[in-house]
Protein backbone atom coordinates (compact mmCIF):
# COMPACT_ATOMS: atom_id res chain seq x y z
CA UNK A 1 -13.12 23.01 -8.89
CA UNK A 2 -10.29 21.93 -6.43
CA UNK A 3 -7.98 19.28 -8.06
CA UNK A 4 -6.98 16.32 -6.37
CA UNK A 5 -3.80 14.67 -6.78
CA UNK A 6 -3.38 11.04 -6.41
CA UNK A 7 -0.28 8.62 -6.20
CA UNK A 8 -0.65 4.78 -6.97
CA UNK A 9 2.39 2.97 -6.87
CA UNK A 10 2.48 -0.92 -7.38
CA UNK A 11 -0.22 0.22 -10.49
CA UNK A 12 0.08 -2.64 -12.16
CA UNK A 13 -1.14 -5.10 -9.94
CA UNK A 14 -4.73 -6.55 -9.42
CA UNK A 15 -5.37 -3.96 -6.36
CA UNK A 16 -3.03 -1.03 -7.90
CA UNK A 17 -4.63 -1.03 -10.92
CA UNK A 18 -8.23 -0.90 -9.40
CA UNK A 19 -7.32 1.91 -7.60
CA UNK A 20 -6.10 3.67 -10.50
CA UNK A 21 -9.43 3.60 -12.34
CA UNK A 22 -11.63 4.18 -9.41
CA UNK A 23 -9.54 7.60 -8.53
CA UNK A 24 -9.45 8.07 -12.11
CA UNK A 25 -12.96 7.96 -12.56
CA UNK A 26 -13.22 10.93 -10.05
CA UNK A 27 -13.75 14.36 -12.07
CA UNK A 28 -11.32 16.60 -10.34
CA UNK A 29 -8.40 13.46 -9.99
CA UNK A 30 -5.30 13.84 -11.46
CA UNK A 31 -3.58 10.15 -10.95
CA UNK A 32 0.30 9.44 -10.90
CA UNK A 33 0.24 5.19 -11.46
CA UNK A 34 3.51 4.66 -10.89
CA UNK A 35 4.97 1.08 -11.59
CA UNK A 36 8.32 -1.02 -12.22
CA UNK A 37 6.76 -1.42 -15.84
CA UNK A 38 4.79 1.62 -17.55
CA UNK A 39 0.94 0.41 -18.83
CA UNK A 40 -0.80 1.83 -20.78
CA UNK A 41 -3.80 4.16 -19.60
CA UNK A 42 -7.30 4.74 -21.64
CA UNK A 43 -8.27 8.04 -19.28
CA UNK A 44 -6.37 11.27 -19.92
CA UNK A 45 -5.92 12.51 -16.59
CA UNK A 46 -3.81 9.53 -15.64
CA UNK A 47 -0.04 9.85 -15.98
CA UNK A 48 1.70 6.84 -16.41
CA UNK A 49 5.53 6.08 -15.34
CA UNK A 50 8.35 4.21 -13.62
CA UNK A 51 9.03 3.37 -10.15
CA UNK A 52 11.38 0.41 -8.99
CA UNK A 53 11.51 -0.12 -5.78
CA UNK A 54 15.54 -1.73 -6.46
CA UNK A 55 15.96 1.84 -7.69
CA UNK A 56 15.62 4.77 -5.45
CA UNK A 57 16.74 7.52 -8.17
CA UNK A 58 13.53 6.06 -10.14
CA UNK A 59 11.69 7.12 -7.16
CA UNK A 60 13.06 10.61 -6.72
CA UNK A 61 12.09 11.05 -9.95
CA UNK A 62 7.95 9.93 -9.66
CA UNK A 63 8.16 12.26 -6.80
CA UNK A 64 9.78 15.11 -8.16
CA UNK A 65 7.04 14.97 -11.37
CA UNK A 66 4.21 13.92 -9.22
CA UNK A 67 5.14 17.32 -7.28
CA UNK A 68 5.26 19.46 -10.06
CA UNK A 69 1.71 20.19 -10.33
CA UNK A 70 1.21 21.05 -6.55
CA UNK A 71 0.61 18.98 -3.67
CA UNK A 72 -0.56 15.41 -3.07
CA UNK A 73 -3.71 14.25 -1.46
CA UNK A 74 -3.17 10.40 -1.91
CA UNK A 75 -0.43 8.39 -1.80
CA UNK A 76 -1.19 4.91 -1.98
CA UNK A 77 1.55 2.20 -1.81
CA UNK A 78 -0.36 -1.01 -3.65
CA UNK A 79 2.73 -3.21 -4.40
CA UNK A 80 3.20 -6.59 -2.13
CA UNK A 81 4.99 -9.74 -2.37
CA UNK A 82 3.71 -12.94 -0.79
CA UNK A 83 5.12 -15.82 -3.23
CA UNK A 84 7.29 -16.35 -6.29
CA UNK A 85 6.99 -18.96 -8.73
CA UNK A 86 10.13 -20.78 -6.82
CA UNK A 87 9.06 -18.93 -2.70
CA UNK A 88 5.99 -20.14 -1.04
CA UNK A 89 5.48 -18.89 2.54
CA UNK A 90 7.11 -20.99 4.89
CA UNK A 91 5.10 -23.04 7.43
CA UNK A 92 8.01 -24.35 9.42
CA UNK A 93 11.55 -22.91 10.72
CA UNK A 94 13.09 -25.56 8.64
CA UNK A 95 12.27 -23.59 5.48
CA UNK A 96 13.70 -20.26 6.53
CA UNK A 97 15.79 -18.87 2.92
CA UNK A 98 17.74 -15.75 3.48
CA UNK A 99 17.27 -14.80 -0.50
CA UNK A 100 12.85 -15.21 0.60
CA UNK A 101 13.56 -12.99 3.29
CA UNK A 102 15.59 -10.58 1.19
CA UNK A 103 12.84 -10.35 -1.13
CA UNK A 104 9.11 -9.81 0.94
CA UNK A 105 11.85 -7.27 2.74
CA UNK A 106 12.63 -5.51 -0.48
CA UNK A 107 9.05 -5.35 -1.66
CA UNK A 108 7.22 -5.18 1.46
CA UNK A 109 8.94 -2.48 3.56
CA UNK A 110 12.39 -1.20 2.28
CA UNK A 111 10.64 -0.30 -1.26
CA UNK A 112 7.26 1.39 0.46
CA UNK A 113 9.41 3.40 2.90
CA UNK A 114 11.92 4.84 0.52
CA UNK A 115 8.49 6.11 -1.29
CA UNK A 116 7.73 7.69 1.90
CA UNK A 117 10.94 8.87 1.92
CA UNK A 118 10.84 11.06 -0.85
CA UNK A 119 6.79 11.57 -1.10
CA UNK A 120 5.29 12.29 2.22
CA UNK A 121 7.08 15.90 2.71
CA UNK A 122 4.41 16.46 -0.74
CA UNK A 123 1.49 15.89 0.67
CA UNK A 124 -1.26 18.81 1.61
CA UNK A 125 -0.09 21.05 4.07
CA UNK A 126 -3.60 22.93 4.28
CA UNK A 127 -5.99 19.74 4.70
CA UNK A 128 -5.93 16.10 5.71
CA UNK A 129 -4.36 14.11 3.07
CA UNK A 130 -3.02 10.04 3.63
CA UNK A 131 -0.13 8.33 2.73
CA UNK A 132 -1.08 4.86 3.08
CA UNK A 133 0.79 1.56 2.05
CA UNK A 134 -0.78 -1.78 2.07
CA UNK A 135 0.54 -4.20 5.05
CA UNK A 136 -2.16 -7.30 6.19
CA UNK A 137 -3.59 -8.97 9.30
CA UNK A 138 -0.89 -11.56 9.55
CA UNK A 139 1.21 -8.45 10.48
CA UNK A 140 -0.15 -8.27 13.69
CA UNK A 141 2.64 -9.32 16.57
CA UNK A 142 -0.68 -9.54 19.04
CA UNK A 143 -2.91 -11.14 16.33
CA UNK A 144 -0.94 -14.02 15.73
CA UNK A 145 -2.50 -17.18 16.60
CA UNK A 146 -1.02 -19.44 13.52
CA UNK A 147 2.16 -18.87 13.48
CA UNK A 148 4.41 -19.70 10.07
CA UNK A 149 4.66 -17.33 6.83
CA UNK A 150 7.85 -16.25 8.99
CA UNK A 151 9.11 -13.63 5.95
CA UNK A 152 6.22 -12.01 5.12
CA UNK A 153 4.63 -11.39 8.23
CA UNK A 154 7.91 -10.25 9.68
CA UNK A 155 7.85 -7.62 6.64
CA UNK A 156 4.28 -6.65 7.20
CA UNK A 157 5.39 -6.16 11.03
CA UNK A 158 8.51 -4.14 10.32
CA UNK A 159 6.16 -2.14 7.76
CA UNK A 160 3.23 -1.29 10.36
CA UNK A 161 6.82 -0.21 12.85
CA UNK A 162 7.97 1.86 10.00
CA UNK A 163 4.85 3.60 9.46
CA UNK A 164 4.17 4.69 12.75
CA UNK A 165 7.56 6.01 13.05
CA UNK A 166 7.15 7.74 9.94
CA UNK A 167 3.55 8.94 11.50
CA UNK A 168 5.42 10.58 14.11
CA UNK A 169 7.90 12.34 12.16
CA UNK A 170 5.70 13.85 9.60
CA UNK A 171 3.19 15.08 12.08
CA UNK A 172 5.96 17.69 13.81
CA UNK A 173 5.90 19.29 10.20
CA UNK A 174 2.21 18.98 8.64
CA UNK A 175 -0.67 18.14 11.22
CA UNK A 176 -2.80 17.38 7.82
CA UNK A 177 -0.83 14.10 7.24
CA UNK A 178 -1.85 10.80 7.81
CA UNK A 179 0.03 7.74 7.77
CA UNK A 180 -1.48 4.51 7.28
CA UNK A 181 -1.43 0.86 6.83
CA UNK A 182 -4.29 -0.64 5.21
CA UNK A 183 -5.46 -4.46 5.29
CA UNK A 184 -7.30 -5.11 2.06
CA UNK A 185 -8.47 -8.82 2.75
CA UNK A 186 -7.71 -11.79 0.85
CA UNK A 187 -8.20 -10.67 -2.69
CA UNK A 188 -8.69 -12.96 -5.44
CA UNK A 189 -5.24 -11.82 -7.51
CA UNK A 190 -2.14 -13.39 -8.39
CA UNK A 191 -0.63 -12.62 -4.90
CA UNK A 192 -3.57 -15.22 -2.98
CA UNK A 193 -4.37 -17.49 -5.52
CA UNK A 194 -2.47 -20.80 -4.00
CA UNK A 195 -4.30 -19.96 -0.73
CA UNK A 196 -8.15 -19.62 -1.54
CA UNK A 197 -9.22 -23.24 -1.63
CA UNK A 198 -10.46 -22.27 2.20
CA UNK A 199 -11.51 -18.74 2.05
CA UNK A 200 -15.31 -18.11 2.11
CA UNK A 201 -17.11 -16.77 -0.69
CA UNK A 202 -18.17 -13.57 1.31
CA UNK A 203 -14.97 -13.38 2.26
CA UNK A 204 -13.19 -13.32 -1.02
CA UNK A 205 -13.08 -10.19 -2.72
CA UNK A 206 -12.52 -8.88 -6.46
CA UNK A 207 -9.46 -5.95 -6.83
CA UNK A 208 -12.02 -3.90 -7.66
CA UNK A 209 -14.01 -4.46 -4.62
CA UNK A 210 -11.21 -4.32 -2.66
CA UNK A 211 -9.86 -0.96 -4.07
CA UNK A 212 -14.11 0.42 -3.13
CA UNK A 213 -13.72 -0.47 0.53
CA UNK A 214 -10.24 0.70 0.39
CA UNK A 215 -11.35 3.88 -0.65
CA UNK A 216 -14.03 4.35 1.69
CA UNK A 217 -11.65 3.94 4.90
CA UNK A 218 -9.64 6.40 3.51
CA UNK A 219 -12.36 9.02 2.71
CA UNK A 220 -13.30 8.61 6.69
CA UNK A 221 -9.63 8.94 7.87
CA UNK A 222 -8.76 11.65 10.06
CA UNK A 223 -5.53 13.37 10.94
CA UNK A 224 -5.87 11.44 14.81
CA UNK A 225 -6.14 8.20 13.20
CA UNK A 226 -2.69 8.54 11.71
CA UNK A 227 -0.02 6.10 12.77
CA UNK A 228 -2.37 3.01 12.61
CA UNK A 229 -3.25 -0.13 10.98
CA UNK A 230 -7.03 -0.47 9.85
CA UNK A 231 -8.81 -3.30 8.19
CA UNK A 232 -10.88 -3.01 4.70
CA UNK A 233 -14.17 -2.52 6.57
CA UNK A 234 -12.75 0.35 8.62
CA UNK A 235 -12.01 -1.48 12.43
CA UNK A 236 -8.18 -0.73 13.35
CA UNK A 237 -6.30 -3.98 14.08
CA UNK A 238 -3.60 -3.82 16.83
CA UNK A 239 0.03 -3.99 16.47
């Protein structure tokens, strides 16, 4: 049986951690959750350890285990900041904080591309495998209708730039890789909460639906699809 070996980092949250178990559940899975703070794990094929996005030696070293048993066929960036207990997104210019900025930055792109930094020259060489990192809808430059939430969706915009540059890259070396950003939806986790009052009940989804239809787009993904942005229910949303 051919083993397949999965990277979550950002385990610990509502989505990371449904991901975990779902891969997990798999029988030929080997998972590498991957968070700032180490859980605890029931299954035996899941290895659990530290990655902190503030600390790029911490990430050089989940790679450099992660790589030790042979190459990777998921790598799956879960981790996101929208809020704090003292940041809400900002609905007007008059709220702009440079320290708010500084943080959806850290969290949102610097932190998922210094994974793909050090993780993307592991994946599969010999058939398609996915780096993929999760950005959102509000990301969109051509899909933005609203306006406000100035520092996150300029982080999920820099993100969906940073991928596709990334996409490019990697594909001169291994034409197996793909290079994704993934919208989840509006998940009901500790990241959404102070914003469901108007989302529709169809619309809302648990982590652990939301780590199913995450799944599923990435089981269809091809190596031509790489350098793109695609929804939970598989449609690609434009830059």
């Amino acid at each position: 049986m051919t083993q397949h070996r999965i990277v979550i980092v950002g385990a610990s949250g509502a989505i990371g951690a449904a991901l975990t178990y779902r891969f997990a559940s798999e029988p030929d899975a080997q998972v590498f959750a991957y968070s700032r703070s180490p859980r605890t794990w029931e299954q035996s094929n899941i290895y659990s350890g530290r990655l902190d996005f503030s600390d790029e030696e911490s990430i050089q070293r989940a790679a450099e285990i992660a790589a030790a048993s042979g190459p990777l066929d998921r790598v799956f960036v879960a981790a996101g900041l929208l809020h704090t207990a003292t940041m809400r997104p900002e609905k007007a210019l008059k709220e702009l904080e440079r320290t708010n900025f500084e943080a959806c930055f850290l969290t949102n792109v610097i932190g998922p591309m210094l994974v793909a930094k050090h993780f993307l020259g592991l994946l599969h060489p010999s058939r398609p495998a996915v780096f993929a990192a999760l950005s959102a809808r509000v990301g969109s430059i051509s899909d933005n209708r609203l306006g406000g939430w100035y520092a996150y969706r300029s982080s999920k915009a820099a993100l969906n730039m940073a991928l596709k540059t990334a996409s490019i890259e990697v594909a001169r070396r291994n034409k197996q890789a793909i290079v994704v950003g993934l919208h989840p939806g509006t998940v009901a986790s500790s990241l959404s909460a102070p914003f469901l009052e108007r989302v529709p009940p169809q619309r809302l989804f648990t982590p652990d639906q939301a780590a199913s239809h995450l799944m599923k787009v990435i089981e269809r993904l091809r190596p031509e699809d790489t350098g793109k942005l695609f929804a939970w229910d598989g449609s690609e949303i434009p830059f």
